[in-house]
Structure formats: structure tokens, C-alpha cells
Amino acid sequence: MQITIIGIYDKKPQFSAEQQTAIAETRLFAGGKRHYELIKRWLPENACWVDITVPLSNFLDKVKKTGENWLVFASGDPLFFGIGNTLKRELPDANFVFYPVFNSLQLLAHRFGINYGEFKTVSLTGRDWHAFDKALLHGEKRLAILTDRKNTPATIAQRMLEFGYNNYRMLYGHRLGGENERIAELSLQDAATFPFSHPNCFFLEMTEDRIPRKGIPETEFEILEGRPKMITKMAIRMLTLAALELHNKKVFWDVGACTGSVSIEARLHFPDVKVVAFEKRKESLEIIKKNARKFQTPGIQLFIGDYAEMDKANQEQPDAVFLGGYGGKLEVILNDVNAHLLHGGIIVFNSVSEQSENSFLCWANKNNYQLRIQQKLAVDEHNPISILAIKKQ
């Protein structure tokens, strides 16, 4: 099977002689609805056209079942976050022929006369926020963004402003390479309400060298009303993060997040790690959200309710867990954590009493966990805290 993929712009194409021959000799064609309107006059009389729509499984099943040659039309470069990569992955035995043109970001860079090689590309086309949030937290000065109908430039600008990332300008373009092309330089405030048209893409360029703070004093967090001591002190928080070994982890669960201080600090220090916070108190929902916005920390997944009763089947398994609260159900929660924690994963517990420390260590020993850290630390006039870290064997 041969898959030929021709990249086109957002205007009626002028195909080379080689491309015209490939079209004339093919029966099965595919592309977006927009592509069809641009190229339909070139198709042979016996052509069979399939629209490529989300989910892609319907289109991919048809390609696999036919066993025939296909010609696919794509926007720009099909190997730049495009359909070419998907088809190569799904059809590893097929023979591929590519005819690329400039991708949309390259065209936009030429319109503004900028060096696009300096911009880190992040695709939000059918993807979650993790890679984009990570780039912001890392303080990337130049970003190139691919969008879709859900993650629009306005939605993205609004998210940036919500978390205090107002120190960027946007270089925007839509329908690039076509008759209805438009470009604009925008502030994020203007971008949040700009009348965008699809398809589009944009560059973000930092206008002020500023990245989020790390190592936040506990006095700066919003806390539960009447519970001033219910927050992990900064010194304890830093040691806890070190004990979790997040530098080589992928998914971190914060069980009993309370004000979100540990989740926020983990996200700031380790942007590559996915952070999931669980908290029983309903009043903590707005407190954690407010703290996340205050300290420029997007991307924390937050679940409110009794951790032991939550369905976690669709959650990515953690390789690091901090037990910040257990509501009198230490063993129950540890058993549940153990059922989800990956082998080699770390559990950290900050004990305020000898009884809870002994219970935690007893459970660890019974479940064949290796003790990694057992250290007492006192902050100012507060009672000593035992930082305990165990590793799943």
C-alpha cells in the first residue's frame, strides 16, 4: 500500500506535473472538508472521497480495510504535527510519499519577519494543557502555538491572564497562504476578546523577563478560615519535595491537599510532573484555586471529596504520593494508595505524633516498603514534624 500526502495552502492549489499524475492514477482520496472544496476539480471521475474528521478511527479503519493506495491532502507540512505522523504510526508497513509546503507557523514567521527557529512549538490541537502549562512554568520566552476549535487563541489568552502570565505579546495569523489571510499583533488583553477565525496559529513572545516564584512562605497562602496552622510550613514543604524525588517522577498525587501549598510548590519546581490534588473539604476548592492563580500555577488537577470513596480508575497511576491528611483512616488510605502506586514509587508522610509515625512505619514494614527518610524537623516555635519517606519494592 502506498500513501501519498500532498500539503496545500488555504487557496486553490497549483499542482506539479508529478502531483497531477499521482492524482490521476489514484481512486481513494481523503482530507478535510476545506481541502475538498479547494481540490475537487482535480479529482478523477472515479474518485472516492473520505472526509477526515475527529475521531480519526473511522478514517483509519477505512484505510486499513481497503489495502489500496490512498492520496491524502493536508495543510502545510503533513509531518509537522500533522496527519502524516498519525498515518505512519498506524500503518508502519505502508510506503509513504510526501509533498510538503510551508507549515502555518513558517508562513506566519515570514509575514512578521522573525526567526521561527527560536520559538518552542507547542500543539494544543486535540491535546490537553500539560505541555503548554509546562512551557509557561519553565519561563519559555518564545512559543509557537498550534490551536483547534476548542483551544482557541482567545481561550489560551484568557488562561494566561487568569494565572498572571500577562508578560507576553501575540503574533497572530489565520487562513495563512490563502485569499482570506489575516495577521495581527495583539496584547493578551486584546487577544482575549479578539474575533478569531479558524484555522489559525500564533507566536507568543515574552515582553518582560518574569517567571513564577518558588519557595513561598506559608504566610502568603490563602488558608482555611480559623485554621491558621493547617498549612505545610515552607521548610517542611521543601524537604517533603526533596523526599518525593520528583526530579525523576511523572505523576504526583497530593492526598489531603488542604490549601494546595504542596501541590503548587511541586508544580512550580517540577513542571514536567503531572500534579493531582485530592481534598475532602469543599471550602478548600476556592482556596486552592485562588492560591494557584496567585502563584501562577496552572495545570493542577483538583478533586474534592472523600479520597477513599473516589473512583480513580481513569487517573494515571502515580509514582509519587504525599499524604498530607488522612482523616483518621491512615491504613485505609495507605492501602488505596498502594493499589495505585507504581513499583518504585515514593510515599511521603509528615507525622505530627509518635502514634501516627509508628502506625505509618508499621504499615510500611508489613507491606514491604523500603524506608528512605526518617527525619525530625522543627520550625520556629512549632512542634517537631517527622518527615517519613518510603519506597515501594
Short mmCIF file of C-alpha atoms in Angstrom, two decimals:
data_model
loop_
_atom_site.label_atom_id
_atom_site.label_comp_id
_atom_site.label_asym_id
_atom_site.label_seq_id
_atom_site.Cartn_x
_atom_site.Cartn_y
_atom_site.Cartn_z
CA MET A 1 0.00 0.00 0.00
CA GLN A 2 1.24 3.49 -0.87
CA ILE A 3 0.03 6.61 0.92
CA THR A 4 0.73 9.86 -0.90
CA ILE A 5 0.25 13.02 1.14
CA ILE A 6 0.16 16.41 -0.57
CA GLY A 7 0.40 19.56 1.50
CA ILE A 8 -1.59 22.57 0.29
CA TYR A 9 -2.28 26.14 1.34
CA ASP A 10 -5.67 27.68 2.07
CA LYS A 11 -6.26 28.53 -1.59
CA LYS A 12 -6.80 26.69 -4.86
CA PRO A 13 -3.54 24.81 -5.45
CA GLN A 14 -1.31 24.62 -8.49
CA PHE A 15 -0.08 21.03 -8.63
CA SER A 16 3.19 19.98 -10.24
CA ALA A 17 3.15 17.53 -13.15
CA GLU A 18 4.29 14.78 -10.78
CA GLN A 19 1.47 15.55 -8.36
CA GLN A 20 -1.11 15.68 -11.17
CA THR A 21 -0.04 12.21 -12.30
CA ALA A 22 -0.36 10.87 -8.76
CA ILE A 23 -3.89 12.32 -8.50
CA ALA A 24 -4.95 10.93 -11.89
CA GLU A 25 -3.71 7.42 -11.04
CA THR A 26 -5.44 7.25 -7.62
CA ARG A 27 -9.02 6.24 -6.76
CA LEU A 28 -9.18 6.77 -2.98
CA PHE A 29 -8.77 10.28 -1.59
CA ALA A 30 -9.08 11.88 1.84
CA GLY A 31 -8.69 15.25 3.53
CA GLY A 32 -10.60 17.88 5.44
CA LYS A 33 -13.85 19.34 4.12
CA ARG A 34 -12.00 22.58 3.47
CA HIS A 35 -9.41 20.71 1.42
CA TYR A 36 -12.11 19.07 -0.70
CA GLU A 37 -13.57 22.41 -1.74
CA LEU A 38 -10.12 23.56 -2.82
CA ILE A 39 -9.11 20.50 -4.88
CA LYS A 40 -12.33 18.81 -6.05
CA ARG A 41 -11.94 19.95 -9.65
CA TRP A 42 -8.68 17.97 -9.86
CA LEU A 43 -10.18 14.63 -8.83
CA PRO A 44 -10.74 11.91 -11.49
CA GLU A 45 -14.28 10.78 -12.34
CA ASN A 46 -14.00 7.52 -10.39
CA ALA A 47 -12.68 9.24 -7.26
CA CYS A 48 -13.91 8.14 -3.83
CA TRP A 49 -13.51 10.89 -1.22
CA VAL A 50 -13.45 10.41 2.58
CA ASP A 51 -13.63 13.35 4.99
CA ILE A 52 -11.02 13.22 7.76
CA THR A 53 -12.84 14.11 10.95
CA VAL A 54 -12.33 13.55 14.67
CA PRO A 55 -12.20 10.84 15.90
CA LEU A 56 -9.72 9.62 13.29
CA SER A 57 -10.53 5.96 13.96
CA ASN A 58 -13.27 5.88 11.30
CA PHE A 59 -10.92 7.12 8.59
CA LEU A 60 -8.05 4.89 9.72
CA ASP A 61 -10.28 1.80 9.70
CA LYS A 62 -11.30 2.51 6.11
CA VAL A 63 -7.69 2.90 5.00
CA LYS A 64 -6.65 -0.34 6.70
CA LYS A 65 -9.56 -2.34 5.26
CA THR A 66 -9.10 -1.32 1.63
CA GLY A 67 -5.45 -2.27 1.26
CA GLU A 68 -5.35 0.09 -1.76
CA ASN A 69 -3.28 3.17 -2.44
CA TRP A 70 -4.56 6.44 -0.97
CA LEU A 71 -3.86 10.12 -1.66
CA VAL A 72 -4.38 12.44 1.29
CA PHE A 73 -4.50 16.24 1.23
CA ALA A 74 -3.17 18.06 4.29
CA SER A 75 -2.48 21.62 5.38
CA GLY A 76 1.13 22.71 5.03
CA ASP A 77 3.70 20.12 6.06
CA PRO A 78 1.98 16.78 6.88
CA LEU A 79 4.87 15.76 9.13
CA PHE A 80 4.67 18.92 11.26
CA PHE A 81 2.16 17.87 13.95
CA GLY A 82 0.09 16.63 11.01
CA ILE A 83 -1.82 13.65 9.62
CA GLY A 84 1.38 12.23 8.16
CA ASN A 85 2.68 11.30 11.62
CA THR A 86 -0.57 9.57 12.55
CA LEU A 87 -0.67 7.55 9.34
CA LYS A 88 2.96 6.50 9.70
CA ARG A 89 2.29 5.32 13.23
CA GLU A 90 -0.90 3.44 12.31
CA LEU A 91 0.38 2.00 9.02
CA PRO A 92 4.03 1.10 9.68
CA ASP A 93 4.24 -1.22 6.64
CA ALA A 94 2.89 1.28 4.10
CA ASN A 95 5.07 3.15 1.62
CA PHE A 96 4.79 6.92 2.03
CA VAL A 97 5.39 9.75 -0.43
CA PHE A 98 5.26 13.33 0.88
CA TYR A 99 4.84 16.64 -0.94
CA PRO A 100 5.07 19.31 1.78
CA VAL A 101 4.68 23.07 1.58
CA PHE A 102 5.43 25.63 4.29
CA ASN A 103 3.52 24.96 7.50
CA SER A 104 1.33 27.69 9.00
CA LEU A 105 3.87 28.78 11.60
CA GLN A 106 6.57 29.15 8.95
CA LEU A 107 4.24 31.30 6.87
CA LEU A 108 3.38 33.42 9.91
CA ALA A 109 7.06 33.86 10.76
CA HIS A 110 7.76 35.10 7.23
CA ARG A 111 4.86 37.56 7.45
CA PHE A 112 6.37 39.10 10.60
CA GLY A 113 9.99 38.59 9.54
CA ILE A 114 11.03 36.65 12.65
CA ASN A 115 13.38 33.73 13.25
CA TYR A 116 10.92 30.90 13.93
CA GLY A 117 13.80 28.59 14.85
CA GLU A 118 13.99 30.38 18.23
CA PHE A 119 10.39 29.52 19.13
CA LYS A 120 9.43 26.35 21.01
CA THR A 121 6.42 24.76 19.31
CA VAL A 122 3.50 23.58 21.44
CA SER A 123 0.47 21.91 19.87
CA LEU A 124 -2.91 22.33 21.55
CA THR A 125 -4.66 20.61 18.65
CA GLY A 126 -6.72 17.90 20.30
CA ARG A 127 -4.39 17.89 23.32
CA ASP A 128 -4.57 18.87 26.98
CA TRP A 129 -2.86 21.85 28.61
CA HIS A 130 0.10 20.00 30.11
CA ALA A 131 2.78 20.88 27.53
CA PHE A 132 1.60 24.50 27.32
CA ASP A 133 1.46 24.97 31.09
CA LYS A 134 4.89 23.37 31.39
CA ALA A 135 6.33 25.89 28.93
CA LEU A 136 4.92 28.80 30.93
CA LEU A 137 6.22 27.42 34.22
CA HIS A 138 9.67 26.94 32.67
CA GLY A 139 9.63 30.59 31.64
CA GLU A 140 9.92 29.96 27.89
CA LYS A 141 10.47 33.34 26.24
CA ARG A 142 9.25 32.38 22.78
CA LEU A 143 6.43 29.97 21.99
CA ALA A 144 4.80 28.90 18.73
CA ILE A 145 1.23 27.66 19.29
CA LEU A 146 -0.97 25.41 17.16
CA THR A 147 -4.68 25.65 18.03
CA ASP A 148 -8.01 23.95 17.38
CA ARG A 149 -11.66 24.94 17.68
CA LYS A 150 -11.66 24.32 21.44
CA ASN A 151 -8.24 25.69 22.38
CA THR A 152 -8.58 28.99 20.52
CA PRO A 153 -6.26 32.00 20.80
CA ALA A 154 -8.89 33.73 22.96
CA THR A 155 -9.21 30.73 25.29
CA ILE A 156 -5.45 30.46 25.60
CA ALA A 157 -5.03 34.21 26.25
CA GLN A 158 -7.75 34.09 28.92
CA ARG A 159 -6.00 31.17 30.66
CA MET A 160 -2.67 33.01 30.62
CA LEU A 161 -4.23 36.14 32.12
CA GLU A 162 -6.07 34.09 34.76
CA PHE A 163 -2.74 32.76 36.04
CA GLY A 164 -0.85 36.05 35.78
CA TYR A 165 1.10 35.46 32.57
CA ASN A 166 0.40 38.89 31.11
CA ASN A 167 4.02 39.45 30.08
CA TYR A 168 3.68 38.17 26.50
CA ARG A 169 2.57 39.60 23.18
CA MET A 170 0.78 37.58 20.50
CA LEU A 171 1.64 37.50 16.79
CA TYR A 172 -1.46 36.03 15.23
CA GLY A 173 -2.45 34.73 11.80
CA HIS A 174 -5.38 32.88 10.25
CA ARG A 175 -6.01 31.21 6.89
CA LEU A 176 -2.36 31.72 6.10
CA GLY A 177 -1.40 31.30 2.47
CA GLY A 178 -4.97 31.90 1.33
CA GLU A 179 -7.04 34.72 -0.08
CA ASN A 180 -8.59 35.47 3.33
CA GLU A 181 -5.30 35.57 5.22
CA ARG A 182 -5.07 37.97 8.15
CA ILE A 183 -2.31 38.74 10.63
CA ALA A 184 -2.24 40.93 13.73
CA GLU A 185 -0.01 41.83 16.68
CA LEU A 186 -2.03 41.76 19.90
CA SER A 187 -1.66 42.20 23.63
CA LEU A 188 -3.07 39.28 25.60
CA GLN A 189 -5.82 41.56 26.89
CA ASP A 190 -6.87 42.31 23.31
CA ALA A 191 -6.44 38.69 22.26
CA ALA A 192 -8.87 37.54 24.96
CA THR A 193 -11.75 39.25 23.09
CA PHE A 194 -10.40 39.31 19.51
CA PRO A 195 -12.74 37.92 16.76
CA PHE A 196 -10.59 34.95 15.71
CA SER A 197 -11.19 32.84 12.63
CA HIS A 198 -10.29 29.16 12.13
CA PRO A 199 -7.77 27.80 11.18
CA ASN A 200 -5.19 29.90 12.97
CA CYS A 201 -1.90 29.84 14.85
CA PHE A 202 0.24 32.35 16.71
CA PHE A 203 3.55 33.16 18.33
CA LEU A 204 3.97 34.28 21.94
CA GLU A 205 6.95 36.46 22.79
CA MET A 206 7.83 37.49 26.35
CA THR A 207 7.78 41.26 26.81
CA GLU A 208 9.05 41.26 30.40
CA ASP A 209 11.54 38.74 31.80
CA ARG A 210 9.48 37.24 34.62
CA ILE A 211 8.94 33.67 35.82
CA PRO A 212 6.90 32.33 38.78
CA ARG A 213 8.32 32.35 42.30
CA LYS A 214 9.44 29.21 44.08
CA GLY A 215 9.86 28.65 47.82
CA ILE A 216 6.78 30.50 49.05
CA PRO A 217 6.42 31.45 52.74
CA GLU A 218 3.33 29.89 54.33
CA THR A 219 2.16 33.35 55.43
CA GLU A 220 1.43 34.27 51.79
CA PHE A 221 -1.04 31.46 51.10
CA GLU A 222 -4.79 31.77 51.49
CA ILE A 223 -5.75 29.43 54.33
CA LEU A 224 -8.84 27.83 55.82
CA GLU A 225 -10.76 30.30 57.98
CA GLY A 226 -9.92 29.81 61.62
CA ARG A 227 -7.26 27.15 60.86
CA PRO A 228 -4.00 29.17 60.60
CA LYS A 229 -1.80 26.16 61.40
CA MET A 230 -3.30 23.90 58.73
CA ILE A 231 -0.61 24.50 56.12
CA THR A 232 2.71 22.81 55.48
CA LYS A 233 5.45 25.24 56.51
CA MET A 234 7.91 26.27 53.80
CA ALA A 235 10.90 24.42 55.32
CA ILE A 236 8.83 21.25 55.74
CA ARG A 237 7.47 21.67 52.22
CA MET A 238 10.93 21.90 50.68
CA LEU A 239 12.16 18.79 52.49
CA THR A 240 8.96 16.97 51.54
CA LEU A 241 9.50 17.75 47.85
CA ALA A 242 13.09 16.51 48.06
CA ALA A 243 11.92 13.31 49.76
CA LEU A 244 9.39 12.69 46.97
CA GLU A 245 12.24 12.59 44.39
CA LEU A 246 10.07 14.41 41.86
CA HIS A 247 13.05 15.09 39.61
CA ASN A 248 12.55 11.62 38.10
CA LYS A 249 8.78 11.19 38.51
CA LYS A 250 5.86 11.63 36.11
CA VAL A 251 2.65 11.72 38.17
CA PHE A 252 2.31 13.12 41.71
CA TRP A 253 -0.75 12.72 43.94
CA ASP A 254 -1.26 15.13 46.85
CA VAL A 255 -3.74 13.40 49.18
CA GLY A 256 -5.24 15.85 51.66
CA ALA A 257 -4.15 18.98 49.77
CA CYS A 258 -5.88 21.45 52.15
CA THR A 259 -4.68 24.86 50.83
CA GLY A 260 -2.73 23.38 47.91
CA SER A 261 0.68 24.57 49.11
CA VAL A 262 2.48 21.27 48.39
CA SER A 263 0.76 20.79 45.00
CA ILE A 264 1.60 24.35 43.99
CA GLU A 265 5.23 24.11 45.06
CA ALA A 266 5.58 20.72 43.33
CA ARG A 267 4.17 22.17 40.09
CA LEU A 268 6.45 25.21 40.24
CA HIS A 269 9.62 23.23 40.90
CA PHE A 270 8.85 20.28 38.61
CA PRO A 271 6.71 21.45 35.64
CA ASP A 272 7.21 18.13 33.82
CA VAL A 273 5.32 16.28 36.57
CA LYS A 274 1.52 15.96 36.39
CA VAL A 275 0.06 17.05 39.73
CA VAL A 276 -3.25 15.70 41.04
CA ALA A 277 -4.66 17.10 44.31
CA PHE A 278 -7.31 15.40 46.45
CA GLU A 279 -9.07 17.26 49.26
CA LYS A 280 -12.12 16.38 51.34
CA ARG A 281 -13.18 19.87 52.43
CA LYS A 282 -15.48 21.68 49.98
CA GLU A 283 -14.30 25.05 51.25
CA SER A 284 -10.78 24.20 50.05
CA LEU A 285 -11.88 24.25 46.41
CA GLU A 286 -11.85 28.03 46.03
CA ILE A 287 -8.86 28.40 48.36
CA ILE A 288 -6.69 26.10 46.24
CA LYS A 289 -7.87 27.75 43.02
CA LYS A 290 -7.11 31.19 44.45
CA ASN A 291 -3.64 30.13 45.59
CA ALA A 292 -2.91 28.54 42.21
CA ARG A 293 -3.84 31.77 40.43
CA LYS A 294 -1.92 33.91 42.92
CA PHE A 295 1.30 31.94 42.45
CA GLN A 296 0.93 31.43 38.66
CA THR A 297 0.44 27.68 38.83
CA PRO A 298 -1.83 26.31 36.09
CA GLY A 299 -2.37 22.63 35.49
CA ILE A 300 -3.17 21.19 38.93
CA GLN A 301 -5.97 18.62 38.64
CA LEU A 302 -8.20 19.05 41.69
CA PHE A 303 -10.76 16.61 43.11
CA ILE A 304 -12.96 17.45 46.08
CA GLY A 305 -14.46 14.66 48.19
CA ASP A 306 -13.53 11.70 50.34
CA TYR A 307 -10.37 10.25 48.78
CA ALA A 308 -11.18 6.70 49.92
CA GLU A 309 -14.52 6.77 48.12
CA MET A 310 -13.36 8.38 44.88
CA ASP A 311 -13.22 6.42 41.61
CA LYS A 312 -9.63 6.69 40.37
CA ALA A 313 -9.87 4.16 37.53
CA ASN A 314 -9.30 6.85 34.88
CA GLN A 315 -6.42 8.53 36.71
CA GLU A 316 -2.84 7.99 35.62
CA GLN A 317 -1.04 5.85 38.18
CA PRO A 318 1.24 7.93 40.40
CA ASP A 319 4.89 7.27 41.08
CA ALA A 320 4.95 9.76 43.98
CA VAL A 321 2.33 10.42 46.68
CA PHE A 322 2.27 12.88 49.57
CA LEU A 323 -0.13 12.03 52.37
CA GLY A 324 -1.00 15.41 53.84
CA GLY A 325 -4.12 14.29 55.65
CA TYR A 326 -5.91 11.06 56.35
CA GLY A 327 -8.99 11.90 58.43
CA GLY A 328 -8.47 9.09 60.89
CA LYS A 329 -8.25 6.50 58.08
CA LEU A 330 -4.48 6.12 57.76
CA GLU A 331 -4.40 2.42 56.92
CA VAL A 332 -7.43 2.62 54.61
CA ILE A 333 -5.88 5.44 52.60
CA LEU A 334 -2.44 3.82 52.53
CA ASN A 335 -3.97 0.60 51.22
CA ASP A 336 -5.74 2.53 48.47
CA VAL A 337 -2.59 4.47 47.58
CA ASN A 338 -0.65 1.21 47.47
CA ALA A 339 -3.17 -0.23 44.99
CA HIS A 340 -2.46 2.61 42.55
CA LEU A 341 1.21 3.46 43.19
CA LEU A 342 3.68 2.20 40.59
CA HIS A 343 6.52 -0.08 41.68
CA GLY A 344 9.48 2.02 42.74
CA GLY A 345 7.12 4.84 43.70
CA ILE A 346 7.57 7.01 46.80
CA ILE A 347 5.12 7.82 49.61
CA VAL A 348 5.92 10.72 51.92
CA PHE A 349 4.07 11.35 55.19
CA ASN A 350 4.58 14.20 57.64
CA SER A 351 3.73 12.92 61.11
CA VAL A 352 2.81 15.23 63.98
CA SER A 353 2.58 12.48 66.62
CA GLU A 354 4.57 9.45 67.68
CA GLN A 355 1.44 7.30 67.30
CA SER A 356 0.86 8.23 63.64
CA GLU A 357 4.57 7.83 62.91
CA ASN A 358 4.59 4.32 64.38
CA SER A 359 1.40 3.39 62.53
CA PHE A 360 2.86 4.58 59.22
CA LEU A 361 6.15 2.72 59.73
CA CYS A 362 4.31 -0.43 60.83
CA TRP A 363 2.20 -0.34 57.66
CA ALA A 364 5.33 0.22 55.54
CA ASN A 365 7.08 -2.75 57.09
CA LYS A 366 4.03 -5.00 56.69
CA ASN A 367 3.72 -4.06 53.01
CA ASN A 368 7.43 -4.48 52.21
CA TYR A 369 8.24 -0.80 51.64
CA GLN A 370 11.81 0.42 51.99
CA LEU A 371 12.37 3.29 54.46
CA ARG A 372 14.18 6.09 52.64
CA ILE A 373 13.97 9.05 55.02
CA GLN A 374 13.06 9.42 58.70
CA GLN A 375 13.89 12.90 59.90
CA LYS A 376 12.52 15.30 62.52
CA LEU A 377 12.33 19.00 61.79
CA ALA A 378 11.06 21.86 63.95
CA VAL A 379 10.17 25.28 62.51
CA ASP A 380 10.30 28.22 64.92
CA GLU A 381 8.06 27.56 67.94
CA HIS A 382 6.03 24.84 66.20
CA ASN A 383 6.15 21.21 67.33
CA PRO A 384 8.66 18.92 65.58
CA ILE A 385 7.43 17.15 62.45
CA SER A 386 8.68 13.72 61.35
CA ILE A 387 9.25 13.54 57.59
CA LEU A 388 8.91 9.92 56.52
CA ALA A 389 9.58 8.63 53.02
CA ILE A 390 9.10 5.02 51.91
CA LYS A 391 9.64 3.30 48.55
CA LYS A 392 7.51 0.57 47.04
CA GLN A 393 9.60 -2.52 46.34
#
